[in-house]
N, CA, C and O atoms as a Tinker XYZ file with bonds, in Angstrom:
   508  protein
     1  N     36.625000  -78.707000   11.525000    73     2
     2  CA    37.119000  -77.409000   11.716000    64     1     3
     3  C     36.849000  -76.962000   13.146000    63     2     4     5
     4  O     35.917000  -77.614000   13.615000    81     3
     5  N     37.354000  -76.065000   14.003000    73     3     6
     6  CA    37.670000  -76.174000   14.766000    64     5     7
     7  C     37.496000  -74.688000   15.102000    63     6     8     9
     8  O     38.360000  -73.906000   14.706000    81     7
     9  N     36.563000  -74.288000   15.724000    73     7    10
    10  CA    35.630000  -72.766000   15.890000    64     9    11
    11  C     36.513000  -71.946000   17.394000    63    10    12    13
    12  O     36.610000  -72.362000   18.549000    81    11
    13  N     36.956000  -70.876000   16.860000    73    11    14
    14  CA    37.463000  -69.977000   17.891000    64    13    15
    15  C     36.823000  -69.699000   18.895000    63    14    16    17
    16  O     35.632000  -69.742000   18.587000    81    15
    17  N     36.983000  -69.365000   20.210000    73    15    18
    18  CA    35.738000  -68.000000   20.644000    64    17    19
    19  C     36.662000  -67.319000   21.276000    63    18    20    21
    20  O     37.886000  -67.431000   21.341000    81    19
    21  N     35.712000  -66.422000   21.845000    73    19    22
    22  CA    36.410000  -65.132000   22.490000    64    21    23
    23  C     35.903000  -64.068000   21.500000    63    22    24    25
    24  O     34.846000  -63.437000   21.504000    81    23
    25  N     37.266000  -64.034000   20.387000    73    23    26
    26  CA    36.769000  -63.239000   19.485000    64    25    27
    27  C     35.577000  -63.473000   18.612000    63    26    28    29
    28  O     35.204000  -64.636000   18.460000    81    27
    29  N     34.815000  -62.306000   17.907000    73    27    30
    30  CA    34.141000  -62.978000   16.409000    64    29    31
    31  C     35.217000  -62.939000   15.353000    63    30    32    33
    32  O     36.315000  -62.384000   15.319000    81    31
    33  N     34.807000  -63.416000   14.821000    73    31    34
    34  CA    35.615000  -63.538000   13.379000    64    33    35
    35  C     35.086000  -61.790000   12.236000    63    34    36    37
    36  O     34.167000  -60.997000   12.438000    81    35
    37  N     35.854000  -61.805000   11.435000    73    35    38
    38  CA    35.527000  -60.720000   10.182000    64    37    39
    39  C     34.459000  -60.573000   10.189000    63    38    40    41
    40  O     34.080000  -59.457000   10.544000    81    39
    41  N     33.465000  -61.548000    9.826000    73    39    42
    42  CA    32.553000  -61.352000    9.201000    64    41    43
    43  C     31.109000  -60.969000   10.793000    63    42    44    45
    44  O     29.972000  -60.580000   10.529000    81    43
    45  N     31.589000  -61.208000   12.197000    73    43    46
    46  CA    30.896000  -60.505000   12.571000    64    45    47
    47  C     30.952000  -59.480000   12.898000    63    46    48    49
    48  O     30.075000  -58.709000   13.287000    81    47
    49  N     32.090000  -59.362000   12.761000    73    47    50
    50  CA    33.169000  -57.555000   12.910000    64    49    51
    51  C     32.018000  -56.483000   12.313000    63    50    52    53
    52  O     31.247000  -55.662000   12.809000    81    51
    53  N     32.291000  -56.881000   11.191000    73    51    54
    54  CA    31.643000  -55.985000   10.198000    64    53    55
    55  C     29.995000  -56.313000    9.933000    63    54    56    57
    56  O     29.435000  -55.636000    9.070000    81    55
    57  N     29.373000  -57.131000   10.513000    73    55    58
    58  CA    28.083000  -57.356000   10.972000    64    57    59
    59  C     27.941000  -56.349000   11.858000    63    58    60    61
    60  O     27.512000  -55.278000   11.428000    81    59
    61  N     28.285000  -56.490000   13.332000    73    59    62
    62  CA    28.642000  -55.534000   14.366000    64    61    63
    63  C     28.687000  -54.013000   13.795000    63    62    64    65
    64  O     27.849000  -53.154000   14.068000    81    63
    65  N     29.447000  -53.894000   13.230000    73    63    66
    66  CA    29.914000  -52.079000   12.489000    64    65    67
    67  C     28.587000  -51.582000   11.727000    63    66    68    69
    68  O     28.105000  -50.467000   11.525000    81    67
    69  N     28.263000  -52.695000   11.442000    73    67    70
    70  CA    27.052000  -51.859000   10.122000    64    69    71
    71  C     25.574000  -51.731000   11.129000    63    70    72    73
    72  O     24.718000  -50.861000   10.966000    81    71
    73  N     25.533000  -52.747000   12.113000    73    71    74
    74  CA    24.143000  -52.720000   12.618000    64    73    75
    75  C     24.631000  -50.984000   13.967000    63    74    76    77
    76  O     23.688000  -50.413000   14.514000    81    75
    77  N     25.750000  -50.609000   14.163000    73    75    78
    78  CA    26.170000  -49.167000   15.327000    64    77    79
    79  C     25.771000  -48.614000   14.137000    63    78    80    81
    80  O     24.767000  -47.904000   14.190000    81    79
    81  N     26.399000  -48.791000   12.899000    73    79    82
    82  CA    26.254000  -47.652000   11.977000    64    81    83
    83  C     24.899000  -47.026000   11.575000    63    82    84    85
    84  O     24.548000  -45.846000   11.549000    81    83
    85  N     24.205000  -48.226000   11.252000    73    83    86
    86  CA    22.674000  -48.067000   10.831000    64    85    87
    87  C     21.585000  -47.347000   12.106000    63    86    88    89
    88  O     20.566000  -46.666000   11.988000    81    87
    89  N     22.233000  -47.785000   13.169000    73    87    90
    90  CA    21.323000  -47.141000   14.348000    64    89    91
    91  C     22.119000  -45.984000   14.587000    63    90    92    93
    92  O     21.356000  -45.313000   15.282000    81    91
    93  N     23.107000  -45.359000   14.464000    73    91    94
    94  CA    23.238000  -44.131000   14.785000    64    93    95
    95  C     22.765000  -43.230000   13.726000    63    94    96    97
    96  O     22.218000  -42.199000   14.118000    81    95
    97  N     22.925000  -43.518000   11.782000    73    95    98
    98  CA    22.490000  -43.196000   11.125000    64    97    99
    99  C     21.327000  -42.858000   11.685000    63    98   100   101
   100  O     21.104000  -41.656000   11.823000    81    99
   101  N     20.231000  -43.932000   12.175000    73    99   102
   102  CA    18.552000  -43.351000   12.271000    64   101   103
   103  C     18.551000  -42.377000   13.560000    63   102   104   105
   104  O     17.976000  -41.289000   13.527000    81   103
   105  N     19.074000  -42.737000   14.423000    73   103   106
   106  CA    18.819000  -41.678000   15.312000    64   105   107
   107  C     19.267000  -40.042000   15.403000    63   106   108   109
   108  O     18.799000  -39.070000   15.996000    81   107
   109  N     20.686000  -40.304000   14.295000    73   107   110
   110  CA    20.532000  -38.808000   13.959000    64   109   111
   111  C     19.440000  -38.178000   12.982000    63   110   112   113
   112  O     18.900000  -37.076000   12.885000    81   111
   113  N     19.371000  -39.352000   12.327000    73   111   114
   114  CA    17.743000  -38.535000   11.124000    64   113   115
   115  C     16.627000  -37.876000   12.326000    63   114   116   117
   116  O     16.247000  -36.729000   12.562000    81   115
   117  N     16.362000  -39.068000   12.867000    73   115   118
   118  CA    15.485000  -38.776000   14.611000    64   117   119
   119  C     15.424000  -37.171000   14.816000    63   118   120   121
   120  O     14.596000  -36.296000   14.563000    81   119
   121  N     16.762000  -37.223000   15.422000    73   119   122
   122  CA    17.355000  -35.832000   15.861000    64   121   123
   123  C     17.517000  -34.761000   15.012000    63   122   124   125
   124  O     17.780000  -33.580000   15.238000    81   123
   125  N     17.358000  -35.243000   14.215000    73   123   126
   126  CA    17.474000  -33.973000   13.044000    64   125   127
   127  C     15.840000  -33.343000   12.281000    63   126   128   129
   128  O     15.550000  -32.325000   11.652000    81   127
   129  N     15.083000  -34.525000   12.729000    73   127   130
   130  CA    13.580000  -34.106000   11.985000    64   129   131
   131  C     13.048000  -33.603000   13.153000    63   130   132   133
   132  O     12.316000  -32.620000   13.037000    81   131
   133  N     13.264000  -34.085000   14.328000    73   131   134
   134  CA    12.789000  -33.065000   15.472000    64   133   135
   135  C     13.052000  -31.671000   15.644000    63   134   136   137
   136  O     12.310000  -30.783000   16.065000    81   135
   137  N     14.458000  -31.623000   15.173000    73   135   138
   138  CA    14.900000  -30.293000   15.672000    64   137   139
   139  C     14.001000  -29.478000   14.100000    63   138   140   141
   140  O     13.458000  -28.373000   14.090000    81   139
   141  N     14.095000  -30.326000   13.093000    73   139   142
   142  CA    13.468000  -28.933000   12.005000    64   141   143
   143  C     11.570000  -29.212000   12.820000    63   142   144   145
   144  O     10.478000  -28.692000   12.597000    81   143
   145  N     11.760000  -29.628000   13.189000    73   143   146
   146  CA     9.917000  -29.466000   13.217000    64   145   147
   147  C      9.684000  -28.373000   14.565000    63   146   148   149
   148  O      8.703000  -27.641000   14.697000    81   147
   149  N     10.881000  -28.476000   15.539000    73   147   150
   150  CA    10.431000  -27.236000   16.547000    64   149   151
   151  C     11.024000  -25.956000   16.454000    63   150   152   153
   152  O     10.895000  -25.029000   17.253000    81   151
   153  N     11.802000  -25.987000   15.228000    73   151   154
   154  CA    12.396000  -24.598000   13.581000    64   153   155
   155  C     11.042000  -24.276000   13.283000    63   154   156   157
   156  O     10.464000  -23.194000   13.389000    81   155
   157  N     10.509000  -25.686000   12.788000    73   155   158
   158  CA     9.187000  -24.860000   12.112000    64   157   159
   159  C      8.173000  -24.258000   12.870000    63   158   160   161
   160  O      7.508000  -23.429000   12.249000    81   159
   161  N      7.883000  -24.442000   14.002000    73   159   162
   162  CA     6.678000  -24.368000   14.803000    64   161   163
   163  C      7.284000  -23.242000   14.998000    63   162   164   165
   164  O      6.499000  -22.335000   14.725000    81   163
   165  N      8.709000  -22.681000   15.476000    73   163   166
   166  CA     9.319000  -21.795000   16.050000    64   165   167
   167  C      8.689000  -20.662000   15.131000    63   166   168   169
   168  O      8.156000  -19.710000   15.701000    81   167
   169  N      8.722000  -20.712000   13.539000    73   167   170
   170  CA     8.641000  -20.037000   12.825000    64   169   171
   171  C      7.074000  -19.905000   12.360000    63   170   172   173
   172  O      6.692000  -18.986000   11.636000    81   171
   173  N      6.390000  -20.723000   12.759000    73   171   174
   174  CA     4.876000  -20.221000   12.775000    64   173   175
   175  C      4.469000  -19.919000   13.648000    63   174   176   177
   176  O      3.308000  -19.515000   13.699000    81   175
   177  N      5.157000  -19.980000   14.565000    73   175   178
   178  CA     4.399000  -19.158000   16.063000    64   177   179
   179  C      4.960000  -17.868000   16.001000    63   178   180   181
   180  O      4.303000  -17.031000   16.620000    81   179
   181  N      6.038000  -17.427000   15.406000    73   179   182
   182  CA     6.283000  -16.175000   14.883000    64   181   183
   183  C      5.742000  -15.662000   14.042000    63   182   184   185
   184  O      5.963000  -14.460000   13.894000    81   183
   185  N      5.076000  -16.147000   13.394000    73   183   186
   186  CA     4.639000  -15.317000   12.087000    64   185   187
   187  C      3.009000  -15.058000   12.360000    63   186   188   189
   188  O      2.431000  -14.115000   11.820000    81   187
   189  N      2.363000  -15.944000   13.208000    73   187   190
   190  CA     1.164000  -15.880000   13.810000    64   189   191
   191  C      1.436000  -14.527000   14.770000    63   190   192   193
   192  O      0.718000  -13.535000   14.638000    81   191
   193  N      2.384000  -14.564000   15.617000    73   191   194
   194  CA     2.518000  -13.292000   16.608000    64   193   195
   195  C      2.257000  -12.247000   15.922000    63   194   196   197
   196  O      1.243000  -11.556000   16.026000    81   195
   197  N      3.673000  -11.996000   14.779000    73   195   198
   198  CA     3.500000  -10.825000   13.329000    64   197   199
   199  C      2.206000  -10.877000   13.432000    63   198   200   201
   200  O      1.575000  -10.446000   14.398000    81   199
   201  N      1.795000  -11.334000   12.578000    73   199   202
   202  CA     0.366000  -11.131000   11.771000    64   201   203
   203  C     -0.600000  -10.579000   13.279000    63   202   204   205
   204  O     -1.312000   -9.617000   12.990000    81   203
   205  N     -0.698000  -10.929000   14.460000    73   203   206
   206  CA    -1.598000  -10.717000   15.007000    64   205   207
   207  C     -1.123000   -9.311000   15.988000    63   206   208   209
   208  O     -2.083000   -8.831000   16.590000    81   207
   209  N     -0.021000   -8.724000   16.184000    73   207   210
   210  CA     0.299000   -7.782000   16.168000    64   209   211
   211  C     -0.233000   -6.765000   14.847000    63   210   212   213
   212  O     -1.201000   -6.106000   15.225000    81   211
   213  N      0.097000   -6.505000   13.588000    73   211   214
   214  CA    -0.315000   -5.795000   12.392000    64   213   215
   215  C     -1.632000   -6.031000   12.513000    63   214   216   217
   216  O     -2.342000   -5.440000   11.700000    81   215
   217  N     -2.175000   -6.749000   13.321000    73   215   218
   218  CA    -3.920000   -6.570000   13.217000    64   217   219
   219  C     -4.161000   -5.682000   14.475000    63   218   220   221
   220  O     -5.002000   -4.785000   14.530000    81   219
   221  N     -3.449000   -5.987000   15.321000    73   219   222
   222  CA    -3.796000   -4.772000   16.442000    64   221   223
   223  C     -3.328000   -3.388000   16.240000    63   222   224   225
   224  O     -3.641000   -2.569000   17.104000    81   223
   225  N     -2.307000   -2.827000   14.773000    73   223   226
   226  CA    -2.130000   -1.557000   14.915000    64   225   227
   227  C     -2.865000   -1.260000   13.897000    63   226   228   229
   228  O     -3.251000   -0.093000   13.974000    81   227
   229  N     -3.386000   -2.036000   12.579000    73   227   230
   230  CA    -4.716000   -1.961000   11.981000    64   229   231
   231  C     -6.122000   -1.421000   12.606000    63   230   232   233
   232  O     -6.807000   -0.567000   12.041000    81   231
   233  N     -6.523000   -2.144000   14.075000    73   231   234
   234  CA    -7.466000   -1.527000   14.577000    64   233   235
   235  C     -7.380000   -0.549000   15.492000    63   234   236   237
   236  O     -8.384000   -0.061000   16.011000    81   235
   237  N     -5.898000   -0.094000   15.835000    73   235   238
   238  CA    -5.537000    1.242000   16.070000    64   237   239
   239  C     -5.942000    2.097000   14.870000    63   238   240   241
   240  O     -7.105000    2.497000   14.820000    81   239
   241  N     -5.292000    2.332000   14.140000    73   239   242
   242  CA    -5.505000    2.931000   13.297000    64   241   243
   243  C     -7.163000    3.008000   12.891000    63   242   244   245
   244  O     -7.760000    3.991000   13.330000    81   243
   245  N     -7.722000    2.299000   12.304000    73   243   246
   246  CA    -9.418000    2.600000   12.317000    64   245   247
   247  C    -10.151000    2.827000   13.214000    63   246   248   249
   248  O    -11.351000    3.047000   13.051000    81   247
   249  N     -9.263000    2.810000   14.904000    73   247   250
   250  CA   -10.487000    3.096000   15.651000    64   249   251
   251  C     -9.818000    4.910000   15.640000    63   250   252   253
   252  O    -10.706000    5.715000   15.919000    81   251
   253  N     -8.629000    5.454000   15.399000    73   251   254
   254  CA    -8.409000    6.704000   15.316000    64   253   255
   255  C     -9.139000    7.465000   14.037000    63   254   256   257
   256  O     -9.453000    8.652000   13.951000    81   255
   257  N     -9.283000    6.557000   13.217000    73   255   258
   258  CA   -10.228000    7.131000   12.005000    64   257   259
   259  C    -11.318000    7.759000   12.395000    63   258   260   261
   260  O    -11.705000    8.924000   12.298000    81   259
   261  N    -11.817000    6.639000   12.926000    73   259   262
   262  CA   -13.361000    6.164000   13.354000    64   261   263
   263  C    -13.357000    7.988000   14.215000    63   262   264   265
   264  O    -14.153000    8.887000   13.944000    81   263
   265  N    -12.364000    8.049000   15.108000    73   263   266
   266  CA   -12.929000    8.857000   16.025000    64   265   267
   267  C    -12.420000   10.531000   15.138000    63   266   268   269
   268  O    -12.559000   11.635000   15.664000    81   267
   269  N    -11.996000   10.351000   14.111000    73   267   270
   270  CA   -12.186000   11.868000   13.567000    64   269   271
   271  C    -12.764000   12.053000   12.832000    63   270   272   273
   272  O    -12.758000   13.196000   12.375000    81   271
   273  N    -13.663000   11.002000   12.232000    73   271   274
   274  CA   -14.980000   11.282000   11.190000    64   273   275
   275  C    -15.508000   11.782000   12.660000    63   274   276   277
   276  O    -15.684000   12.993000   12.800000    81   275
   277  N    -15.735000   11.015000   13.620000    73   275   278
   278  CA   -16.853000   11.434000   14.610000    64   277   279
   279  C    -16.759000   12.853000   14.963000    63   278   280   281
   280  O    -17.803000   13.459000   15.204000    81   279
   281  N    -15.737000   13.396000   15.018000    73   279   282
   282  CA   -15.214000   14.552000   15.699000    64   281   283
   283  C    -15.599000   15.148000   14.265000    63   282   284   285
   284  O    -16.390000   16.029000   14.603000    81   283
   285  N    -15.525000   15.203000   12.913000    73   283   286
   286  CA   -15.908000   15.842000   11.942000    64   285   287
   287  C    -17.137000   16.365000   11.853000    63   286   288   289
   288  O    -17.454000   17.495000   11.485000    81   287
   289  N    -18.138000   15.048000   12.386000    73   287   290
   290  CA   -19.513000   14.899000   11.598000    64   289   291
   291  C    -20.170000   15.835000   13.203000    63   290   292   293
   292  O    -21.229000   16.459000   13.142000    81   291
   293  N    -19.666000   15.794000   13.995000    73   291   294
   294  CA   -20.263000   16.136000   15.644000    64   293   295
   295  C    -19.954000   17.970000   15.525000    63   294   296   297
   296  O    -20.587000   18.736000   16.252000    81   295
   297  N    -19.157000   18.364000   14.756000    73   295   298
   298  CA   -18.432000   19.819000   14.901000    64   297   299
   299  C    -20.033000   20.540000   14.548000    63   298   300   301
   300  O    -21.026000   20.170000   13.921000    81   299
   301  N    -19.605000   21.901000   15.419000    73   299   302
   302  CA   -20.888000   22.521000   14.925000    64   301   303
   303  C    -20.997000   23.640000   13.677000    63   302   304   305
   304  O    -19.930000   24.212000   13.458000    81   303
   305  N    -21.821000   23.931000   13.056000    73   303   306
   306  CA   -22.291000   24.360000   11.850000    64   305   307
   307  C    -21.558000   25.476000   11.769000    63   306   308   309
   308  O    -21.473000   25.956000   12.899000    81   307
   309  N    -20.954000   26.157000   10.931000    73   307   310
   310  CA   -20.659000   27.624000   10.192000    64   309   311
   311  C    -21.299000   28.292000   10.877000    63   310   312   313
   312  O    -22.471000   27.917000   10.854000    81   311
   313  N    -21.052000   29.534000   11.812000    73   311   314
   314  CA   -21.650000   30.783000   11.999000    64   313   315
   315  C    -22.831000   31.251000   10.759000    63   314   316   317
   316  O    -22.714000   30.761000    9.637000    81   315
   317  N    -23.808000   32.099000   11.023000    73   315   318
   318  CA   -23.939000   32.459000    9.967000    64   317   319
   319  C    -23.171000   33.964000    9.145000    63   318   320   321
   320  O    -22.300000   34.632000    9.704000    81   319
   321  N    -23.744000   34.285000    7.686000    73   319   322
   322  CA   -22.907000   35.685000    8.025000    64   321   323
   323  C    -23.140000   36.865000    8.689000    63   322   324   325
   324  O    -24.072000   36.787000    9.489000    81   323
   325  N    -22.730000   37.670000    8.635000    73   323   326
   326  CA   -22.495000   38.741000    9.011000    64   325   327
   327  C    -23.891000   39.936000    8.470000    63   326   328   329
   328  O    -23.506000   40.942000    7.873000    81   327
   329  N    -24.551000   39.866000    8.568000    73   327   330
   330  CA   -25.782000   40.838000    8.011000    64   329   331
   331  C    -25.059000   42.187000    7.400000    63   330   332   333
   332  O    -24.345000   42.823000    8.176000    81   331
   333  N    -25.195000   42.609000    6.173000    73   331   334
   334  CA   -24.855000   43.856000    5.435000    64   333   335
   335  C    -25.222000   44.992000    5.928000    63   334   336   337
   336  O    -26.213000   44.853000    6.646000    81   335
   337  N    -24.672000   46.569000    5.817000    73   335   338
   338  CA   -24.430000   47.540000    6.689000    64   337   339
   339  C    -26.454000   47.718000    5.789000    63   338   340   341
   340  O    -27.098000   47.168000    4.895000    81   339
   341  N    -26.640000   48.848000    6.822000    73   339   342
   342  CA   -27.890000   49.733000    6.231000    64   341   343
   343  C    -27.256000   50.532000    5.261000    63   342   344   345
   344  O    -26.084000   50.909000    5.251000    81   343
   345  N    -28.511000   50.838000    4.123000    73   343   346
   346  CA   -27.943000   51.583000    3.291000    64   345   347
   347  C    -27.998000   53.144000    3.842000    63   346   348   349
   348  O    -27.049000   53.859000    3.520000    81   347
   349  N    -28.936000   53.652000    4.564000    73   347   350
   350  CA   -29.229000   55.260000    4.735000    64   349   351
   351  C    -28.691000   55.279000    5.814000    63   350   352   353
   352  O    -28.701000   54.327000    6.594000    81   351
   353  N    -27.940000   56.773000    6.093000    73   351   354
   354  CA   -27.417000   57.096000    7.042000    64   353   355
   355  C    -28.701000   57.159000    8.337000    63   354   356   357
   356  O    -28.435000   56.528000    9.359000    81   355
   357  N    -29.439000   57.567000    8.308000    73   355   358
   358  CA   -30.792000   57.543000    9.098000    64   357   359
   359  C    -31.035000   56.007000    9.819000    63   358   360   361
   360  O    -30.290000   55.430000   10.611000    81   359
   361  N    -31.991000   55.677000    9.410000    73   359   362
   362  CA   -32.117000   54.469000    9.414000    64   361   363
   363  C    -30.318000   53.218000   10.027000    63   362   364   365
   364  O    -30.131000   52.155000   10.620000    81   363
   365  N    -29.691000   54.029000    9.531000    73   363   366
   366  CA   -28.680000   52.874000    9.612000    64   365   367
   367  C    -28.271000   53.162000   11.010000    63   366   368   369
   368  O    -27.950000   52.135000   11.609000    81   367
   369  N    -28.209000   53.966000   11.524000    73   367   370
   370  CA   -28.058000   54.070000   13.452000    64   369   371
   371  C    -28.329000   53.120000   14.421000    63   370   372   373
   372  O    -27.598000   52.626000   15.279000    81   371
   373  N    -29.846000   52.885000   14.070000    73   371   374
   374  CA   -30.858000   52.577000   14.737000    64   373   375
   375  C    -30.751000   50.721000   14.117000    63   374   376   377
   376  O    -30.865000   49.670000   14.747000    81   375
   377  N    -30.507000   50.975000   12.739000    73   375   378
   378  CA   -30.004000   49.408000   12.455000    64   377   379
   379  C    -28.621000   48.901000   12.952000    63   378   380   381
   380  O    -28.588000   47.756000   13.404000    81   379
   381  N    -27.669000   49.510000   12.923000    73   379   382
   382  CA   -26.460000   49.644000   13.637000    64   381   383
   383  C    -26.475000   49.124000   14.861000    63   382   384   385
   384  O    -26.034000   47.986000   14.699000    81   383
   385  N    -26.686000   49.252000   15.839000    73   383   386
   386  CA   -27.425000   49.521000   17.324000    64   385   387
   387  C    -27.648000   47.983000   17.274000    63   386   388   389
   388  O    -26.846000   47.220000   17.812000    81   387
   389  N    -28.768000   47.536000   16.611000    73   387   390
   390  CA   -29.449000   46.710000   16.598000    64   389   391
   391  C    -28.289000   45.605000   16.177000    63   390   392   393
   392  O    -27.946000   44.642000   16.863000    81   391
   393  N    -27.977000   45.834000   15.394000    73   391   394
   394  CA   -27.106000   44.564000   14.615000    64   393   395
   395  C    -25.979000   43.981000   15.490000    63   394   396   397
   396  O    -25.748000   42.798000   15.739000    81   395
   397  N    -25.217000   45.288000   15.969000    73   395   398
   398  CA   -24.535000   45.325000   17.269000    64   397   399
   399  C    -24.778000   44.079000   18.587000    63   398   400   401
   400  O    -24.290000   43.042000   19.035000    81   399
   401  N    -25.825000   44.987000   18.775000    73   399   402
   402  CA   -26.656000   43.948000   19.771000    64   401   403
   403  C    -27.445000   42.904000   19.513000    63   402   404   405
   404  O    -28.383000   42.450000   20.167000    81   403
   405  N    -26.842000   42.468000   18.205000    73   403   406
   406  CA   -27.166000   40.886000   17.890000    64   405   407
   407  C    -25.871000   39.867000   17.333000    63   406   408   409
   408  O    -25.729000   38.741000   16.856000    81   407
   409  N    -25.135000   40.918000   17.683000    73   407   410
   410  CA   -23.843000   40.524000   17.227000    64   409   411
   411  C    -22.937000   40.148000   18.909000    63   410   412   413
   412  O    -22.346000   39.100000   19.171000    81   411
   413  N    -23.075000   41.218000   19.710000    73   411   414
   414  CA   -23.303000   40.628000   20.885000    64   413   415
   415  C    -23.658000   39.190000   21.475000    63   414   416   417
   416  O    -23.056000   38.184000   21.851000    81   415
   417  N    -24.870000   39.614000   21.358000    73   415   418
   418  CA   -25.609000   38.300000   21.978000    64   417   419
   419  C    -25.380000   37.326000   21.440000    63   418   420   421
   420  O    -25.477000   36.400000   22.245000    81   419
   421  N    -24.917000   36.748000   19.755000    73   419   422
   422  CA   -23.981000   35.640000   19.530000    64   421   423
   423  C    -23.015000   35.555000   20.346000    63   422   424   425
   424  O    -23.167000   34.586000   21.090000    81   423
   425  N    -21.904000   36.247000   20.583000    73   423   426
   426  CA   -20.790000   36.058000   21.116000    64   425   427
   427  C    -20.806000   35.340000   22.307000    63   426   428   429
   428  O    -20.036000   34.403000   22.523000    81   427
   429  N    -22.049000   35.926000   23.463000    73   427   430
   430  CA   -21.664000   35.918000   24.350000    64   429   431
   431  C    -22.705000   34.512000   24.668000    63   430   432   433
   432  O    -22.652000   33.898000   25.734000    81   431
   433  N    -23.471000   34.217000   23.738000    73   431   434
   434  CA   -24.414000   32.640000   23.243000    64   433   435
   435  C    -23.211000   31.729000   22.914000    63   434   436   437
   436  O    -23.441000   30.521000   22.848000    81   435
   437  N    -22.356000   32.030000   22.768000    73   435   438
   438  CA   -21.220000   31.099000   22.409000    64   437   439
   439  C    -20.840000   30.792000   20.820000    63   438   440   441
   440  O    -19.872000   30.154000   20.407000    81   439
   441  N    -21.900000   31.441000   20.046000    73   439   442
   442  CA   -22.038000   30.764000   18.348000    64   441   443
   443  C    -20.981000   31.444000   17.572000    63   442   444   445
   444  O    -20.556000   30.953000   16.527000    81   443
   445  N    -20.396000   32.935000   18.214000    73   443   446
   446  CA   -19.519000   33.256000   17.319000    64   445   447
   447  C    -18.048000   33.576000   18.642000    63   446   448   449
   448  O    -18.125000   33.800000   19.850000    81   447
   449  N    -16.758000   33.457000   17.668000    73   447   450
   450  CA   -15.889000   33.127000   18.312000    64   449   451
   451  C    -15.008000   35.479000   18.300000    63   450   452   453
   452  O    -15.206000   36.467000   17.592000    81   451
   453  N    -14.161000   35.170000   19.493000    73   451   454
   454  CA   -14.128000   36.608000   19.350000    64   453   455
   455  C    -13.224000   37.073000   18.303000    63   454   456   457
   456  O    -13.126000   38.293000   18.164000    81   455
   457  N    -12.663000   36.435000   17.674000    73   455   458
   458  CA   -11.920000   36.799000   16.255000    64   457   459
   459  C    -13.222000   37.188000   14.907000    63   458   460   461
   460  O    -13.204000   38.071000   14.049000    81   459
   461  N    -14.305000   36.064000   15.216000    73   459   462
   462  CA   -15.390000   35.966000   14.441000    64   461   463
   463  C    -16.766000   37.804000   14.516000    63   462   464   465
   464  O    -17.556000   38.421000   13.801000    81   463
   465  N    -15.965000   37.832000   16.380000    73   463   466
   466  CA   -16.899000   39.097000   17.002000    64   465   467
   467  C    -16.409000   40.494000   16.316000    63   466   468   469
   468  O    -17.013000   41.390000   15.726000    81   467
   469  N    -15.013000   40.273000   16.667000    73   467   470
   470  CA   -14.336000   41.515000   16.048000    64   469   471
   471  C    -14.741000   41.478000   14.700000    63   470   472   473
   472  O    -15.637000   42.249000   14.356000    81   471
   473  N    -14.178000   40.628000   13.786000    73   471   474
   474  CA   -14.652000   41.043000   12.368000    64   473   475
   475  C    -15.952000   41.425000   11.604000    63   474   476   477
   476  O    -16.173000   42.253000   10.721000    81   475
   477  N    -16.790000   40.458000   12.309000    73   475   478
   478  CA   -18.006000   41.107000   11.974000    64   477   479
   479  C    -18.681000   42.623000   12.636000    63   478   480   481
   480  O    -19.644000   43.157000   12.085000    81   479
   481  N    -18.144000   43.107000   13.663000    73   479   482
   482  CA   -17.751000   44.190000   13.968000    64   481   483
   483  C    -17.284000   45.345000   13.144000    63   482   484   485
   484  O    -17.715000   46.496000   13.065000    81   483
   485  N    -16.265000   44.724000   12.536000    73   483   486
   486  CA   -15.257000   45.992000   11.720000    64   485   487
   487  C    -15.981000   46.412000   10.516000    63   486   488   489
   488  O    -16.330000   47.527000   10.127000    81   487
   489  N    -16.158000   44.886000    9.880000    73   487   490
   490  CA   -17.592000   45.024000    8.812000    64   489   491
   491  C    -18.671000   45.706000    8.871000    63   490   492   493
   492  O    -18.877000   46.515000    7.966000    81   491
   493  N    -19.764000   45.542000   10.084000    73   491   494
   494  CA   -20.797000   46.534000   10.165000    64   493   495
   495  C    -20.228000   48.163000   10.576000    63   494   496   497
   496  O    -20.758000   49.080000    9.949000    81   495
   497  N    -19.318000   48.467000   11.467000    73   495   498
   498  CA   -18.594000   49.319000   11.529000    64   497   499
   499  C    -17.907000   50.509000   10.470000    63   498   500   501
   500  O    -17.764000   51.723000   10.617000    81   499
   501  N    -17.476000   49.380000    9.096000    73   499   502
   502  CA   -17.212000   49.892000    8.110000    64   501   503
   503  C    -15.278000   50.104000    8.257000    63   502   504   505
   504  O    -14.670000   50.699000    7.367000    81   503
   505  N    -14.752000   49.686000    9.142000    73   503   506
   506  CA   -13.303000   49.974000    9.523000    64   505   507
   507  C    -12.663000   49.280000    8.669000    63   506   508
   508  O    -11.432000   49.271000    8.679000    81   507
């Protein structure tokens, strides 16, 4: 028998076809598991960002807490009240006077506020 060349024959034709086929087959798998794996990374480096963002407005938030308990617990105490009128007209002048001028000297001590001055005012006053 008496062997051609130049060409292959059929049967390396299709030898030939299957071994392009099989290597392009793998190299698109190649190309295709790469691209999902820098999908995935894409998508955990996002979700790491998320998450670590929501932790920084988390400790916003508790450090604004933080600072109005402080501002709560730091405020200063209730005035006290207002001391009740004298009962006798006599006597009550001279307590008057006095109460006045201790009602004063808060105000101007800083402990009572002048909304706080006036009223306790109107009260001993009787207005």
């Amino acid at each position: 028998m008496r062997r051609r060349r130049g060409r292959p024959g059929l049967l390396g034709t299709m030898a030939r076809t299957a071994v392009v086929a099989g290597t392009a087959s793998a190299t698109v798998g190649a190309v295709q598991a790469g691209q999902l794996g820098k999908q995935q990374a894409a998508a955990q480096q996002q979700a790491a960002n998320q998450a670590a963002l929501e932790s920084q407005q988390q400790l916003a938030e508790m450090r604004v807490q933080m600072e109005q308990l402080k501002s709560e617990q730091a405020a200063p105490p209730p005035p006290p009240p207002a001391p009740a009128p004298a009962a006798s007209a006599a006597a009550g002048s001279d307590d008057l006077m006095t109460q006045l001028t201790k009602l004063a000297d808060l105000k101007a001590a800083g402990v009572l506020s002048d909304e706080e001055f006036a009223a306790a005012k109107a009260k001993l006053l009787g207005i």
